[in-house]
Amino acid sequence: MADDAAYQTPDSSNKTNGDKIYHDPKVSIPDNDTNKNENENISKTNIPNEVITNTDRLNPQLDSAMGTNFKKHLFMLRYAKSDDRLNLEWHFGDRKFVFGQTMLLASIGNNKLHMFSHELDLTRDNSAAMYGCTCLRDYCEDFFNECNKYVADSLKISTNKPNGIKQIIRMSGLVPINKQNFRLPNISTKNFTNVIMSEFTKHLRDVISSLAEDERNSFRDGMATLICIQLLSQTFKKSNPNPLELFLNASIQPERLEIIKRLLNFIKNIKGDRNIPESIWFELLVLDSSDNLIKTIPMEIVSFEVYLRCAAKVVPALAQHSDFINRLSPHFDDVITQNQFSIDLKNITFLLSFLRNQSSDDANPDLKTIRSIIDSSIPLRNKIKEYMSKLDVTINEFNSIRDIFILSIESSVLFHVNRKEFLLKLLTNDKNLRSVDFYIQWFLAFMTPDKNKPSMFDDDEFKELLKVWTTCVAHRPDLIVKIIKEINVLISAIGDHPCSSHFIEHMVDLCFQLKSIIEKIEQSVLLVQSPKFLNEFKLKYKTNVLNAYQNSLKELTNPINPLRLLMHIDVQTKYQNAFLRELIEMACEDIKIDDEEILQDLFYKPDSQSFTCFVLFHSSFRTVHIRQYIIDRLLTQSISWEDIGMRWDELLAWRNYTNQQRVVANKVWALIREVSSKQFEIDKLINTENDKMQEKLKIIEIIPSCLDIYCSNAPDKQDYKDLLQNIANSFTEKIVRTVAIPNEIDQFVPIAKRLHPYSKSTVWHLFRQQPLTLLPSATDTNVKETPDPITCHGLLTQADKTFDLFAAQLNDTCTNWKTLSVSSWIHLFPDKRYIDYDLGILEPLLDAVVTPILKQILDFWTGRENLMCLCQGIVSLLTYLKVPIDDETHLLFDSIEQLDKTKTGDDFYKVCENFSKNYSNKYLPQILNLIGRYKASDELITFLHSLAATDADNLLEAVNDWDETLISTKTVLDLVLIKTFLD
């Protein structure tokens, strides 16, 4: 249902008062009186005959019934009930048009309005009762459609156009338009308006001059309606000039202010100012009287931009009045006080930009006046302060606030807003809920300058804000890590700010205040690209971290060692971060490492966990200077070893490596060989040096032994031993190559090398101790008589010659063993305990084929007594068992008994082989030993054989009664056991 306001009667100011309207002045128009008897009202109505007379005169052929029908239409329309009027309107519509066109021609020639004005008058006065909002709006459109069809064409054939134009304009002022039924003009309305306004412009002077005093109100209403329609439809183009331009014509000046007043009211009543271009609206305002100009500046809620554009148009028109500033300034303050301005960041920014842009003030002093009024407005300052104090700022608004603060530097508008306090409040409120993006964007917006936005703060303010900013994030390490990751953006944004160095130092200090930052630099600092920040970080890292661990940086097993942490991070980042390498290099700069430590860790006791080994092989050190230093020192050492030689302890260390140390050492020297210009083979070098050392050590070892054995009583023995000890001592102090064997010792070397292998041979020493005259005659012919030696040289020479005799006798024995008697053998090996031992030592002097034979014969000779017991035991056992002995056995046993020293080796060997064949190789040694004991226990065995079985039992029964001192129970038991075995 339509709003009740839609049915309200238009303001009385819109009615034509005093104009001559074509209706009976005696007839009063009732106000919504629809309850009176229709016949009574009709009988009291007197329709002027002049209407009919004019109609009949202009068109005598017009059927009188048409006039009668139109009269009825008017009466019925006026007095019909509200719900019937629309139907009546449609009922008479087909006849109204023809009649209306005729009546227009009748009215053009006189000063009375067209008959349409009766309908308009009725419609306007009874709009609330006749129609709803929609119906009335449709009616207005229908009216202009009819005018476009009939009125414009009628005007074309008129002979008195100025009068016709005047009447049409007056009639247009009666159209019942208000804000409820208004909508933008349609095509018919636009066309009708353009035609009438075009004709009016052509005949403006005549039309104005023809106006009677009682016609001016209706004329002004009509002009307001038509001009408004043109402004709203924006149809004025080159062919249709701006309708406001006609107010520049001198002829219309007497009517200008009244028309403008009604036009402004009309536009405001229909809310049409929103649809009129702003530039046209401002032109319209300026056409108003100077007294009304300030009042026409918008008082509804608008932006500063709209207000200032309006003021810029109004002020020049007011400038001719001396007190206009006193009027405009309170007006502006009133607008502020009444909250008519839309106070927000955008409008504040626009306002400050307007106040700052003073470049055109000299050419346009009116703008300077406007700026002065705004800048000095106390209500504006208070209103902005109130707005800013309540503003809940978001990240997206940071730049707008920054622009406002920068623009306000040369203005007093933000006089009551303290920038620093505002930003501190913004920074510290809800700091536990702020995101890292908030703090970064806050910094970028308010702490960083650029070419268009200088810094808002002096150095002290900057430092204070920076301190608070970092305090807000310092208690949240996760935020610090993320901010450091974005520090490149902040440093780039701060640029050449005077406090840029302070900012970098402050942020680096913040990193070192938080342990988590240093432990996780791969998540923060290592992502930074700013050289200034990284250089500052390096300096502080050295001062705050490395210096504290300067004496323990080599302890890479220490979990808190910063160098170890850097290596760990380097591994995690896959050795790709250049700045991390710089930190590692810097950490290694102050590490002192000498040649002794290098050799100790990599040569003497190779250790994969040593610092030097890590430096050589861990990828984190591949570019550091200390690694190259270690390699250079090892290269130098290898060259020294090749040129000069190695010491005894160095060779000994290499020889005594564990398997793990050997792996490390091989790896080290493989690296040196790889980086060396010459292929350094440490294995080959050490083997060569070791051979030389072993040769000299052997001399030192064998000569003292020879001196002790062969020169025990020589007076100069100790001198030679002291000399040898000095040589031995020099190995620990000198290079092996430089250890020389003096001639005094060197003369003993051949003899010592010859005698030393046999120095432990009993046979050799027994031979050496025998007088030469007791030696076998076979060797006497080769011995030359030598004076008794008294020196080591003489004694060793004599021993050497004696050894020649000893070797010759051994050789003779091996050569003629078959024919020589075993006495010579027995003479050489008198002690059977050392036969095997001596044969092993003398093996180089013996024939390998003869040595087993010799051993077998010697063993047979030394064990001949046991063999004879064995033979006797076999005979006794066979006799007891009553087994006959064959001749071969008798012959073997006889030959064993007949063996003596006069027998040849071949005789001995044959008997040995025969015995081995029949006994040694056939029976176990335990069996043969038992048989040998059989003969040795002949009396016991005879006694046991003589005992009857009952005697043995009696012995067992009586044994418990015997005195243990006479015979033990175990002895009796053993006797019984042996008897049982033998039986």
PDB file of N, CA and C in Angstrom, residues 395-432:
ATOM      1  N   ILE A 395      45.200  -2.934   9.293  1.00  0.00           N
ATOM      2  CA  ILE A 395      46.452  -2.864   8.533  1.00  0.00           C
ATOM      3  C   ILE A 395      46.258  -2.110   7.230  1.00  0.00           C
ATOM      4  N   ASN A 396      45.129  -2.296   6.598  1.00  0.00           N
ATOM      5  CA  ASN A 396      44.877  -1.653   5.306  1.00  0.00           C
ATOM      6  C   ASN A 396      44.763  -0.138   5.420  1.00  0.00           C
ATOM      7  N   GLU A 397      44.612   0.361   6.634  1.00  0.00           N
ATOM      8  CA  GLU A 397      44.450   1.806   6.828  1.00  0.00           C
ATOM      9  C   GLU A 397      45.745   2.489   7.262  1.00  0.00           C
ATOM     10  N   PHE A 398      46.822   1.729   7.403  1.00  0.00           N
ATOM     11  CA  PHE A 398      48.075   2.319   7.866  1.00  0.00           C
ATOM     12  C   PHE A 398      48.565   3.420   6.926  1.00  0.00           C
ATOM     13  N   ASN A 399      48.553   3.154   5.650  1.00  0.00           N
ATOM     14  CA  ASN A 399      49.061   4.144   4.697  1.00  0.00           C
ATOM     15  C   ASN A 399      48.203   5.401   4.689  1.00  0.00           C
ATOM     16  N   SER A 400      46.906   5.242   4.858  1.00  0.00           N
ATOM     17  CA  SER A 400      46.028   6.413   4.906  1.00  0.00           C
ATOM     18  C   SER A 400      46.362   7.267   6.129  1.00  0.00           C
ATOM     19  N   ILE A 401      46.591   6.621   7.261  1.00  0.00           N
ATOM     20  CA  ILE A 401      46.950   7.373   8.471  1.00  0.00           C
ATOM     21  C   ILE A 401      48.305   8.038   8.294  1.00  0.00           C
ATOM     22  N   ARG A 402      49.223   7.359   7.663  1.00  0.00           N
ATOM     23  CA  ARG A 402      50.531   7.968   7.407  1.00  0.00           C
ATOM     24  C   ARG A 402      50.375   9.200   6.538  1.00  0.00           C
ATOM     25  N   ASP A 403      49.596   9.085   5.467  1.00  0.00           N
ATOM     26  CA  ASP A 403      49.371  10.240   4.600  1.00  0.00           C
ATOM     27  C   ASP A 403      48.755  11.398   5.373  1.00  0.00           C
ATOM     28  N   ILE A 404      47.823  11.077   6.246  1.00  0.00           N
ATOM     29  CA  ILE A 404      47.166  12.117   7.042  1.00  0.00           C
ATOM     30  C   ILE A 404      48.188  12.822   7.933  1.00  0.00           C
ATOM     31  N   PHE A 405      49.032  12.055   8.605  1.00  0.00           N
ATOM     32  CA  PHE A 405      50.019  12.660   9.506  1.00  0.00           C
ATOM     33  C   PHE A 405      51.021  13.516   8.736  1.00  0.00           C
ATOM     34  N   ILE A 406      51.435  13.038   7.585  1.00  0.00           N
ATOM     35  CA  ILE A 406      52.408  13.807   6.796  1.00  0.00           C
ATOM     36  C   ILE A 406      51.764  15.083   6.251  1.00  0.00           C
ATOM     37  N   LEU A 407      50.543  14.962   5.751  1.00  0.00           N
ATOM     38  CA  LEU A 407      49.858  16.136   5.218  1.00  0.00           C
ATOM     39  C   LEU A 407      49.544  17.160   6.308  1.00  0.00           C
ATOM     40  N   SER A 408      49.367  16.680   7.537  1.00  0.00           N
ATOM     41  CA  SER A 408      48.984  17.585   8.631  1.00  0.00           C
ATOM     42  C   SER A 408      50.158  18.351   9.209  1.00  0.00           C
ATOM     43  N   ILE A 409      51.354  18.065   8.737  1.00  0.00           N
ATOM     44  CA  ILE A 409      52.528  18.760   9.284  1.00  0.00           C
ATOM     45  C   ILE A 409      52.413  20.266   9.083  1.00  0.00           C
ATOM     46  N   GLU A 410      51.853  20.709   7.947  1.00  0.00           N
ATOM     47  CA  GLU A 410      51.726  22.130   7.639  1.00  0.00           C
ATOM     48  C   GLU A 410      50.314  22.639   7.889  1.00  0.00           C
ATOM     49  N   SER A 411      49.535  21.883   8.638  1.00  0.00           N
ATOM     50  CA  SER A 411      48.149  22.283   8.905  1.00  0.00           C
ATOM     51  C   SER A 411      47.867  22.163  10.393  1.00  0.00           C
ATOM     52  N   SER A 412      46.808  22.874  10.810  1.00  0.00           N
ATOM     53  CA  SER A 412      46.399  22.829  12.220  1.00  0.00           C
ATOM     54  C   SER A 412      45.201  21.929  12.441  1.00  0.00           C
ATOM     55  N   VAL A 413      44.753  21.263  11.406  1.00  0.00           N
ATOM     56  CA  VAL A 413      43.553  20.454  11.512  1.00  0.00           C
ATOM     57  C   VAL A 413      43.733  19.336  12.538  1.00  0.00           C
ATOM     58  N   LEU A 414      44.926  18.729  12.578  1.00  0.00           N
ATOM     59  CA  LEU A 414      45.214  17.666  13.536  1.00  0.00           C
ATOM     60  C   LEU A 414      45.977  18.202  14.747  1.00  0.00           C
ATOM     61  N   PHE A 415      45.682  19.454  15.087  1.00  0.00           N
ATOM     62  CA  PHE A 415      46.401  20.085  16.188  1.00  0.00           C
ATOM     63  C   PHE A 415      46.216  19.316  17.492  1.00  0.00           C
ATOM     64  N   HIS A 416      45.030  18.740  17.697  1.00  0.00           N
ATOM     65  CA  HIS A 416      44.726  18.047  18.941  1.00  0.00           C
ATOM     66  C   HIS A 416      45.064  16.553  18.892  1.00  0.00           C
ATOM     67  N   VAL A 417      45.658  16.111  17.793  1.00  0.00           N
ATOM     68  CA  VAL A 417      46.028  14.697  17.654  1.00  0.00           C
ATOM     69  C   VAL A 417      47.541  14.577  17.738  1.00  0.00           C
ATOM     70  N   ASN A 418      48.027  13.944  18.772  1.00  0.00           N
ATOM     71  CA  ASN A 418      49.466  13.731  18.936  1.00  0.00           C
ATOM     72  C   ASN A 418      49.866  12.478  18.154  1.00  0.00           C
ATOM     73  N   ARG A 419      50.652  12.687  17.122  1.00  0.00           N
ATOM     74  CA  ARG A 419      50.994  11.574  16.236  1.00  0.00           C
ATOM     75  C   ARG A 419      51.713  10.457  16.978  1.00  0.00           C
ATOM     76  N   LYS A 420      52.694  10.824  17.778  1.00  0.00           N
ATOM     77  CA  LYS A 420      53.480   9.797  18.464  1.00  0.00           C
ATOM     78  C   LYS A 420      52.612   9.012  19.445  1.00  0.00           C
ATOM     79  N   GLU A 421      51.781   9.710  20.208  1.00  0.00           N
ATOM     80  CA  GLU A 421      50.914   9.016  21.160  1.00  0.00           C
ATOM     81  C   GLU A 421      49.916   8.126  20.438  1.00  0.00           C
ATOM     82  N   PHE A 422      49.410   8.615  19.313  1.00  0.00           N
ATOM     83  CA  PHE A 422      48.450   7.821  18.538  1.00  0.00           C
ATOM     84  C   PHE A 422      49.101   6.522  18.063  1.00  0.00           C
ATOM     85  N   LEU A 423      50.306   6.621  17.534  1.00  0.00           N
ATOM     86  CA  LEU A 423      50.972   5.438  16.998  1.00  0.00           C
ATOM     87  C   LEU A 423      51.397   4.485  18.116  1.00  0.00           C
ATOM     88  N   LEU A 424      51.814   5.041  19.241  1.00  0.00           N
ATOM     89  CA  LEU A 424      52.172   4.182  20.363  1.00  0.00           C
ATOM     90  C   LEU A 424      50.959   3.421  20.880  1.00  0.00           C
ATOM     91  N   LYS A 425      49.836   4.103  20.948  1.00  0.00           N
ATOM     92  CA  LYS A 425      48.608   3.440  21.369  1.00  0.00           C
ATOM     93  C   LYS A 425      48.218   2.361  20.372  1.00  0.00           C
ATOM     94  N   LEU A 426      48.331   2.696  19.115  1.00  0.00           N
ATOM     95  CA  LEU A 426      48.020   1.706  18.074  1.00  0.00           C
ATOM     96  C   LEU A 426      48.950   0.503  18.183  1.00  0.00           C
ATOM     97  N   LEU A 427      50.197   0.748  18.546  1.00  0.00           N
ATOM     98  CA  LEU A 427      51.200  -0.318  18.593  1.00  0.00           C
ATOM     99  C   LEU A 427      51.024  -1.210  19.809  1.00  0.00           C
ATOM    100  N   THR A 428      50.669  -0.627  20.936  1.00  0.00           N
ATOM    101  CA  THR A 428      50.663  -1.378  22.193  1.00  0.00           C
ATOM    102  C   THR A 428      49.320  -1.996  22.535  1.00  0.00           C
ATOM    103  N   ASN A 429      48.241  -1.543  21.928  1.00  0.00           N
ATOM    104  CA  ASN A 429      46.937  -2.143  22.217  1.00  0.00           C
ATOM    105  C   ASN A 429      46.867  -3.555  21.661  1.00  0.00           C
ATOM    106  N   ASP A 430      46.458  -4.483  22.494  1.00  0.00           N
ATOM    107  CA  ASP A 430      46.283  -5.880  22.072  1.00  0.00           C
ATOM    108  C   ASP A 430      47.537  -6.444  21.424  1.00  0.00           C
ATOM    109  N   LYS A 431      48.698  -6.127  22.000  1.00  0.00           N
ATOM    110  CA  LYS A 431      49.949  -6.549  21.354  1.00  0.00           C
ATOM    111  C   LYS A 431      50.113  -8.061  21.322  1.00  0.00           C
ATOM    112  N   ASN A 432      49.436  -8.756  22.232  1.00  0.00           N
ATOM    113  CA  ASN A 432      49.542 -10.223  22.227  1.00  0.00           C
ATOM    114  C   ASN A 432      48.768 -10.855  21.086  1.00  0.00           C
TER     115      ASN A 432
END
